[in-house]
Coordinates of C-alpha atoms in Angstrom, one line a residue:
M28 CA -15.5 -38.5 257.1
I29 CA -17.7 -41.0 259.0
E30 CA -20.7 -38.9 258.3
R31 CA -19.9 -38.7 254.6
R32 CA -19.7 -42.5 254.3
G33 CA -22.9 -42.9 256.2
T34 CA -24.6 -40.3 253.9
C35 CA -23.4 -42.1 250.8
K36 CA -24.6 -45.4 252.1
L37 CA -28.0 -43.9 252.9
L38 CA -28.4 -42.3 249.5
K39 CA -27.5 -45.6 247.9
M40 CA -30.0 -47.5 250.0
E41 CA -32.7 -44.9 248.9
G42 CA -31.8 -45.3 245.3
I43 CA -30.6 -41.7 244.8
G44 CA -27.1 -42.6 243.8
T45 CA -28.1 -45.3 241.3
S46 CA -28.1 -44.6 237.6
I47 CA -31.2 -45.3 235.6
D48 CA -31.2 -45.6 231.8
T49 CA -34.4 -43.9 230.8
I50 CA -33.3 -43.1 227.3
S51 CA -33.2 -46.7 226.2
D52 CA -36.9 -47.1 227.1
L53 CA -37.8 -44.7 224.3
P54 CA -39.3 -46.1 221.1
D55 CA -37.1 -46.7 218.1
S56 CA -38.5 -43.7 216.2
V57 CA -37.5 -41.3 218.9
L58 CA -34.0 -42.8 219.3
H59 CA -33.6 -42.7 215.5
H60 CA -34.5 -39.0 215.6
I61 CA -31.9 -38.4 218.3
M62 CA -29.3 -40.3 216.3
S63 CA -30.1 -38.3 213.2
F64 CA -28.3 -35.3 214.8
L65 CA -25.1 -37.4 214.8
K66 CA -22.7 -38.2 212.0
T67 CA -23.4 -41.7 210.7
R68 CA -20.1 -42.9 211.9
E69 CA -20.9 -41.7 215.4
A70 CA -24.4 -43.2 215.2
V71 CA -23.0 -46.6 214.4
Q72 CA -20.7 -46.3 217.4
T73 CA -23.7 -46.1 219.7
C74 CA -23.9 -49.9 219.4
I75 CA -21.5 -50.2 222.3
L76 CA -23.7 -48.2 224.7
A77 CA -26.0 -51.0 225.8
K78 CA -27.8 -54.1 224.5
R79 CA -30.8 -52.0 223.5
W80 CA -28.5 -50.0 221.1
K81 CA -26.7 -52.9 219.6
N82 CA -28.6 -53.2 216.4
L83 CA -30.5 -49.9 216.4
W84 CA -28.2 -48.4 213.7
R85 CA -29.2 -51.1 211.3
T86 CA -32.6 -49.5 210.8
L87 CA -31.5 -45.9 210.9
P88 CA -33.4 -43.9 208.3
Y89 CA -31.0 -41.0 208.2
L90 CA -27.5 -41.6 206.7
H91 CA -25.0 -38.8 206.4
L92 CA -21.8 -40.0 204.7
N93 CA -19.1 -37.3 204.3
L94 CA -15.5 -37.9 203.3
N95 CA -14.4 -34.9 205.5
D96 CA -15.5 -36.8 208.6
F97 CA -12.8 -39.4 207.9
R98 CA -9.9 -37.1 207.6
L99 CA -6.9 -38.3 209.5
E100 CA -4.6 -36.2 211.7
N101 CA -1.7 -36.6 209.3
N102 CA -3.9 -35.4 206.4
N103 CA -3.2 -38.5 204.4
A104 CA -6.0 -38.1 201.8
C105 CA -5.6 -41.6 200.3
S106 CA -5.9 -43.3 203.7
S107 CA -8.9 -41.1 204.6
L108 CA -10.6 -42.0 201.3
N109 CA -10.0 -45.8 201.8
S110 CA -11.4 -45.6 205.3
F111 CA -14.4 -43.8 204.0
V112 CA -15.0 -46.3 201.2
N113 CA -14.6 -49.3 203.6
F114 CA -17.0 -47.9 206.2
T115 CA -19.6 -46.9 203.6
S116 CA -19.5 -50.3 201.9
N117 CA -19.8 -52.3 205.2
L118 CA -22.5 -50.0 206.5
L119 CA -24.7 -50.6 203.5
L120 CA -23.9 -54.3 203.4
L121 CA -24.9 -54.9 207.1
R122 CA -27.8 -52.4 207.2
D123 CA -31.3 -53.9 207.2
P124 CA -33.3 -53.5 203.9
T125 CA -35.6 -50.8 205.3
G126 CA -36.7 -47.5 203.8
L127 CA -34.7 -44.3 204.0
H128 CA -35.8 -40.8 204.9
T129 CA -32.5 -39.0 204.2
F130 CA -29.4 -40.0 202.4
Q131 CA -26.4 -37.7 202.0
L132 CA -23.2 -38.8 200.2
N133 CA -20.4 -36.2 200.0
C134 CA -17.2 -37.3 198.3
P135 CA -15.6 -34.3 196.7
Y136 CA -12.6 -35.9 194.9
R137 CA -11.6 -39.1 193.4
L138 CA -8.0 -40.1 194.1
S139 CA -8.2 -43.9 194.4
C140 CA -11.9 -43.9 194.8
D141 CA -13.8 -46.0 192.2
D142 CA -16.7 -44.2 190.6
Q143 CA -18.6 -47.6 190.6
I144 CA -18.4 -47.7 194.4
M145 CA -19.9 -44.2 194.8
S146 CA -22.6 -44.7 192.2
G147 CA -23.4 -48.1 193.8
C148 CA -24.0 -46.5 197.2
A149 CA -26.3 -43.9 195.6
L150 CA -28.2 -46.6 193.7
Y151 CA -28.7 -48.4 197.0
A152 CA -30.2 -45.3 198.5
L153 CA -32.5 -44.8 195.5
R154 CA -33.9 -48.3 195.9
C155 CA -34.9 -47.4 199.5
N156 CA -37.1 -44.6 198.2
P157 CA -35.6 -41.7 200.1
R158 CA -37.5 -38.4 200.6
V159 CA -34.3 -36.3 201.0
L160 CA -31.3 -37.1 198.8
S161 CA -28.0 -35.2 198.6
L162 CA -25.3 -36.4 196.2
L163 CA -22.1 -34.4 195.8
L164 CA -19.7 -36.8 194.0
P165 CA -16.8 -37.0 191.7
K166 CA -17.7 -36.2 188.1
G167 CA -17.7 -39.7 186.8
A168 CA -20.0 -41.1 189.6
A169 CA -22.4 -38.2 189.1
L170 CA -22.5 -38.7 185.4
Q171 CA -23.5 -42.4 185.9
L172 CA -26.4 -41.4 188.1
C173 CA -28.0 -38.8 186.0
H174 CA -30.8 -41.1 184.6
S175 CA -31.6 -42.8 187.9
V176 CA -31.9 -39.8 190.1
F177 CA -34.6 -38.1 188.1
K178 CA -37.0 -41.0 188.2
C179 CA -37.1 -41.5 191.9
K180 CA -40.8 -40.7 192.6
S181 CA -40.4 -40.5 196.4
L182 CA -38.0 -37.5 196.4
E183 CA -39.1 -34.3 198.0
D184 CA -35.7 -32.7 198.4
L185 CA -32.8 -33.2 195.9
R186 CA -29.3 -31.9 195.9
F187 CA -27.2 -33.2 193.0
G188 CA -23.8 -32.1 191.7
H189 CA -20.1 -32.6 191.5
F190 CA -17.1 -30.5 192.6
D191 CA -15.3 -29.7 189.3
K192 CA -16.4 -26.1 188.7
V193 CA -14.5 -25.9 185.5
D194 CA -16.1 -28.8 183.7
E195 CA -19.8 -29.1 184.0
I196 CA -21.9 -32.2 183.4
K197 CA -24.5 -31.9 180.7
L198 CA -27.7 -33.0 182.4
V199 CA -29.9 -34.9 179.9
P200 CA -31.9 -37.5 181.8
R201 CA -34.0 -39.7 179.6
T202 CA -37.1 -38.9 181.7
I203 CA -38.0 -36.7 184.7
T204 CA -40.6 -38.1 187.1
L205 CA -40.5 -36.3 190.4
P206 CA -44.1 -35.6 191.3
H207 CA -43.4 -34.8 195.0
L208 CA -40.2 -32.8 194.6
R209 CA -40.4 -29.5 196.4
R210 CA -36.7 -28.4 196.6
L211 CA -34.1 -28.9 193.9
H212 CA -30.4 -27.8 194.2
L213 CA -28.1 -28.5 191.2
E214 CA -24.4 -27.7 191.2
T215 CA -22.0 -27.5 188.3
M216 CA -24.4 -28.7 185.7
H217 CA -24.9 -27.9 182.0
L218 CA -28.6 -27.2 181.5
D219 CA -30.5 -26.6 178.3
E220 CA -34.0 -25.3 177.5
D221 CA -35.4 -28.8 177.1
F222 CA -34.3 -29.9 180.6
M223 CA -35.7 -26.7 182.1
E224 CA -39.1 -27.1 180.4
K225 CA -39.3 -30.8 181.5
M226 CA -38.3 -30.0 185.0
F227 CA -41.1 -27.4 185.6
L228 CA -43.6 -29.7 183.7
R229 CA -42.7 -33.0 185.5
C230 CA -42.1 -31.4 189.0
P231 CA -45.5 -29.8 189.7
S232 CA -44.7 -29.4 193.4
L233 CA -41.4 -27.6 192.9
T234 CA -41.2 -24.4 195.0
D235 CA -37.5 -24.0 195.7
L236 CA -34.9 -24.0 192.9
H237 CA -31.2 -23.3 193.5
L238 CA -28.7 -23.4 190.6
A239 CA -25.0 -23.0 191.5
W240 CA -22.1 -22.8 189.0
C241 CA -24.4 -24.0 186.2
V242 CA -24.3 -23.1 182.5
L243 CA -27.7 -22.5 180.9
T244 CA -27.6 -23.0 177.2
N245 CA -30.6 -21.6 175.1
V246 CA -32.6 -21.1 178.3
R247 CA -34.5 -17.9 177.4
M248 CA -36.7 -17.9 180.5
I249 CA -37.3 -19.3 183.9
R250 CA -41.1 -19.5 184.2
S251 CA -43.1 -21.0 187.0
R252 CA -46.3 -20.1 188.8
N253 CA -45.5 -22.2 191.9
L254 CA -41.8 -21.2 192.5
K255 CA -41.3 -19.3 195.8
F256 CA -37.5 -19.3 196.1
L257 CA -35.0 -19.0 193.3
A258 CA -31.3 -18.7 193.6
L259 CA -28.9 -18.3 190.7
D260 CA -25.4 -18.5 192.2
R261 CA -22.5 -17.9 189.8
C262 CA -24.5 -19.2 186.8
V263 CA -23.7 -18.3 183.2
F264 CA -26.4 -17.7 180.6
E265 CA -25.5 -18.2 176.9
V266 CA -28.4 -16.4 175.3
D267 CA -29.3 -12.8 174.4
M268 CA -32.0 -12.4 177.0
Q269 CA -32.9 -14.1 180.2
L270 CA -36.4 -13.7 181.5
I271 CA -37.5 -14.6 185.1
D272 CA -41.3 -14.9 185.3
A273 CA -42.3 -16.2 188.7
P274 CA -45.0 -14.1 190.2
S275 CA -45.2 -16.3 193.4
L276 CA -41.6 -15.7 194.4
T277 CA -41.0 -14.6 198.0
K278 CA -37.2 -14.7 197.8
L279 CA -34.8 -14.2 194.9
C280 CA -31.0 -14.5 195.0
I281 CA -28.9 -13.5 192.0
N282 CA -25.2 -13.8 192.9
G283 CA -22.1 -13.5 190.7
L284 CA -23.5 -11.3 188.0
E285 CA -20.2 -10.5 186.4
A286 CA -20.3 -14.0 184.8
M287 CA -23.4 -13.1 182.9
S288 CA -23.0 -11.4 179.6
H289 CA -26.6 -10.1 179.1
R290 CA -29.3 -8.2 180.9
I291 CA -31.7 -10.1 183.1
H292 CA -35.4 -9.1 182.7
I293 CA -37.7 -9.7 185.6
T294 CA -41.4 -9.6 185.4
S295 CA -43.6 -8.3 188.2
M296 CA -43.1 -10.0 191.6
P297 CA -45.9 -8.8 193.9
S298 CA -45.1 -11.4 196.6
L299 CA -41.3 -10.8 196.7
L300 CA -40.2 -10.2 200.4
K301 CA -36.5 -10.9 200.3
A302 CA -33.9 -10.2 197.6
V303 CA -30.1 -10.8 197.4
V304 CA -28.1 -9.3 194.6
G305 CA -24.4 -9.8 194.1
Y306 CA -22.3 -7.9 191.6
W307 CA -18.6 -8.8 191.7
S308 CA -17.5 -5.9 189.5
S309 CA -18.3 -2.2 190.1
Q310 CA -18.7 -1.8 186.3
P311 CA -20.8 -4.9 185.2
R312 CA -21.7 -5.7 181.7
Q313 CA -25.4 -6.0 182.5
S314 CA -27.9 -5.0 185.2
V315 CA -30.8 -6.2 187.2
V316 CA -34.1 -4.3 187.1
F317 CA -34.2 -3.0 190.7
P318 CA -37.7 -1.5 190.2
R319 CA -39.0 -5.0 190.5
F320 CA -37.7 -5.1 194.0
S321 CA -39.7 -2.1 195.2
N322 CA -41.9 -4.2 197.6
V323 CA -39.1 -6.1 199.3
Q324 CA -38.8 -6.0 203.1
Q325 CA -35.3 -7.4 203.3
L326 CA -32.5 -6.5 200.7
Q327 CA -29.0 -7.8 200.7
L328 CA -26.4 -6.1 198.4
K329 CA -23.2 -8.3 198.2
G330 CA -19.9 -7.7 196.6
C331 CA -19.6 -4.6 194.5
T332 CA -23.4 -4.2 194.2
I333 CA -23.7 -0.9 196.0
E334 CA -21.0 0.6 193.8
A335 CA -22.7 -0.7 190.6
L336 CA -26.0 0.5 191.9
L337 CA -24.8 4.0 192.5
K338 CA -23.0 4.2 189.1
R339 CA -25.5 2.5 186.8
E340 CA -28.8 1.8 188.5
L341 CA -29.5 4.8 190.6
P342 CA -31.6 6.7 188.0
T343 CA -34.1 3.8 187.8
C344 CA -33.8 2.7 191.4
P345 CA -37.2 3.0 193.2
I346 CA -38.0 4.1 196.7
F347 CA -38.2 1.0 198.9
H348 CA -41.3 2.0 200.9
K349 CA -41.5 -1.5 202.6
L350 CA -37.8 -2.1 203.2
R351 CA -37.1 -2.9 206.9
R352 CA -33.7 -4.5 206.8
L353 CA -30.8 -3.6 204.5
Y354 CA -27.5 -5.5 204.3
V355 CA -24.7 -3.7 202.4
E356 CA -21.1 -4.7 201.7
V357 CA -19.2 -1.4 201.5
N358 CA -15.8 0.0 200.8
C359 CA -14.2 2.6 203.0
T360 CA -13.8 5.1 200.2
T361 CA -15.0 8.4 201.4
G362 CA -16.9 9.2 198.2
D363 CA -18.6 5.9 198.0
L364 CA -19.6 6.1 201.7
A365 CA -21.2 9.5 201.1
L366 CA -23.1 8.2 198.2
T367 CA -24.1 5.1 200.1
A368 CA -25.4 7.2 203.0
D369 CA -27.3 9.4 200.6
F370 CA -28.9 6.3 198.9
I371 CA -29.9 4.9 202.3
L372 CA -31.5 8.2 203.4
R373 CA -33.3 8.9 200.1
H374 CA -34.4 5.4 199.0
C375 CA -35.1 3.6 202.3
P376 CA -37.5 5.8 204.3
K377 CA -38.8 3.1 206.7
L378 CA -35.6 1.2 207.4
Q379 CA -35.4 -0.4 210.8
E380 CA -32.1 -2.3 210.7
L381 CA -29.0 -1.5 208.7
V382 CA -26.0 -3.9 208.4
L383 CA -22.8 -2.5 207.0
S384 CA -20.2 -5.2 206.2
H385 CA -16.6 -4.9 205.1
G386 CA -14.0 -7.6 204.4
T387 CA -11.0 -5.6 205.7
D388 CA -10.4 -3.6 208.8
Y389 CA -12.7 -0.7 209.5
C390 CA -11.7 2.9 209.3
C391 CA -13.3 5.7 211.2
E392 CA -14.9 7.0 207.9
C393 CA -17.2 4.0 207.9
A394 CA -18.2 4.5 211.5
K395 CA -18.8 8.2 210.8
M396 CA -21.1 7.4 207.9
A397 CA -23.1 5.1 210.2
A398 CA -23.3 7.8 212.8
N399 CA -24.5 10.3 210.3
V400 CA -27.2 7.9 209.0
Y401 CA -28.3 7.3 212.6
R402 CA -28.5 11.0 213.5
E403 CA -30.6 11.6 210.4
R404 CA -33.0 8.8 211.3
R405 CA -32.9 8.8 215.1
E406 CA -36.5 10.2 215.3
Q407 CA -37.8 7.7 212.8
K408 CA -37.9 3.9 212.6
L409 CA -34.2 3.1 212.4
R410 CA -33.3 1.2 215.6
T411 CA -30.2 -0.8 214.9
I412 CA -27.0 -0.3 212.9
L413 CA -24.6 -3.3 212.7
L414 CA -21.0 -2.9 211.6
H415 CA -19.5 -6.2 210.6
G416 CA -15.7 -6.4 210.2
P417 CA -12.8 -8.4 211.5
M418 CA -11.4 -5.6 213.6
L419 CA -12.8 -2.3 215.0
F420 CA -11.5 -0.3 217.9
D421 CA -9.4 -3.2 219.2
K422 CA -12.4 -5.6 219.0
I423 CA -14.4 -3.5 221.5
T424 CA -18.1 -4.4 221.5
V425 CA -20.6 -1.6 222.1
L426 CA -24.0 -3.1 222.9
H427 CA -25.8 0.2 223.8
F428 CA -25.1 3.8 223.9
N429 CA -25.4 3.8 227.6
Y430 CA -23.8 0.4 228.2
C431 CA -20.2 -0.6 227.4
H432 CA -18.8 -4.2 227.4
K433 CA -15.0 -4.3 227.8
G434 CA -15.0 -0.7 226.9
R435 CA -12.5 1.2 228.9
K436 CA -11.3 3.0 225.8
T437 CA -14.7 3.1 224.1
P438 CA -16.1 6.5 225.2
E439 CA -13.0 8.4 224.1
A440 CA -12.8 6.5 220.8
L441 CA -16.4 7.0 220.0
K442 CA -16.6 10.6 221.0
K443 CA -14.0 11.5 218.4
I444 CA -16.2 10.2 215.6
G445 CA -19.4 11.5 217.0
I446 CA -21.1 8.2 218.0
W447 CA -20.8 8.1 221.8
E448 CA -23.2 10.4 223.6
G449 CA -22.4 9.7 227.2
S450 CA -23.6 7.2 229.8
G451 CA -26.6 9.3 230.7
A452 CA -28.1 9.1 227.2
T453 CA -31.7 7.9 227.0
I454 CA -31.6 6.8 223.4
T455 CA -33.4 3.6 222.7
S456 CA -31.6 2.9 219.4
K457 CA -28.3 1.0 219.4
I458 CA -25.2 0.6 217.2
L459 CA -23.6 -2.8 217.4
F460 CA -19.9 -3.5 216.5
F461 CA -18.7 -7.0 215.8

């Protein structure tokens, strides 16, 4: 005990036991970058750390204001909303009038919230010339901001929308002046042909376009030479034909095709590397031209897409000579699994990674299909098969054929379906179960 006291005293004399605040010596820009990873409410609370931090939040260029961060333990939505409004109002009132890099305002429902308060907060951000702006607001507040948002010349990344997926806002800004905009994400908007033409004309730097839950009226084509990423998520087209002409696209996502009443025509896409297709009905009213995806390296088939593909698209489906990674959501129906395996073996000759996903518990039939595909391709490029599901073999994880994690029952269970080949196997490929 005496030696310990003496040691502590010696360490203290040598300065080893003293605490040195080296973080506070960093410049404001670095500290602001560190604070950007915090919620704004937490960033403001750093003012109590030391004198150096007392006013640092006042010039913070990253503001992330989310109503969900103010939820109370008793789930009192009205109190949470009032707390959110009071904090946001005081924050913007006391903040120094400096520029903003990023401003995010997420208020999904109204209750007692005044639209004027939310739109006032957004207008404050627009006056600070932000580069990144995300506004997900009640419908009334979003409607008031339509004209102001699309004339903020400093914007490079814009996400704008509201949360009522039943009633869209008709987006008709008086002018569009976004010369530096590169990414645009619109949610629950009603778009017409005039808006789409102005958007591509007045946003020359636009490369990423994401439309979610939007209704497109009289929009007969999406045409852009600069667009590299296009996502149409649960959108509805109200015309006889929809043409996508974007030869520079590297990634295309079309999800929720059952909502579309007409066929989508796609021009040649020589640069396309990734494609995501989501049918939500096995017998859709329209189809996507899969031959345009023949050069993709990664393909994701969501929902009922594999069933729709096997029933309607298979005669025109190409051989995916460059496809390396395939993600498929499957059903455990024996007939569909057999057709899926046949499609994978015939149309994906250079596949390296296969992901099979299912929303319900796996049955042995799905694992058998994976094993058959693996055995057919074991001498070729296929190296990994992933089975995604909430439960499989009592949540046992098999990382390698010759290695088992928590797998006392694994060898016997896998031998029955023809996957396990013994601990002495020298196979380099693997099947992963999650």
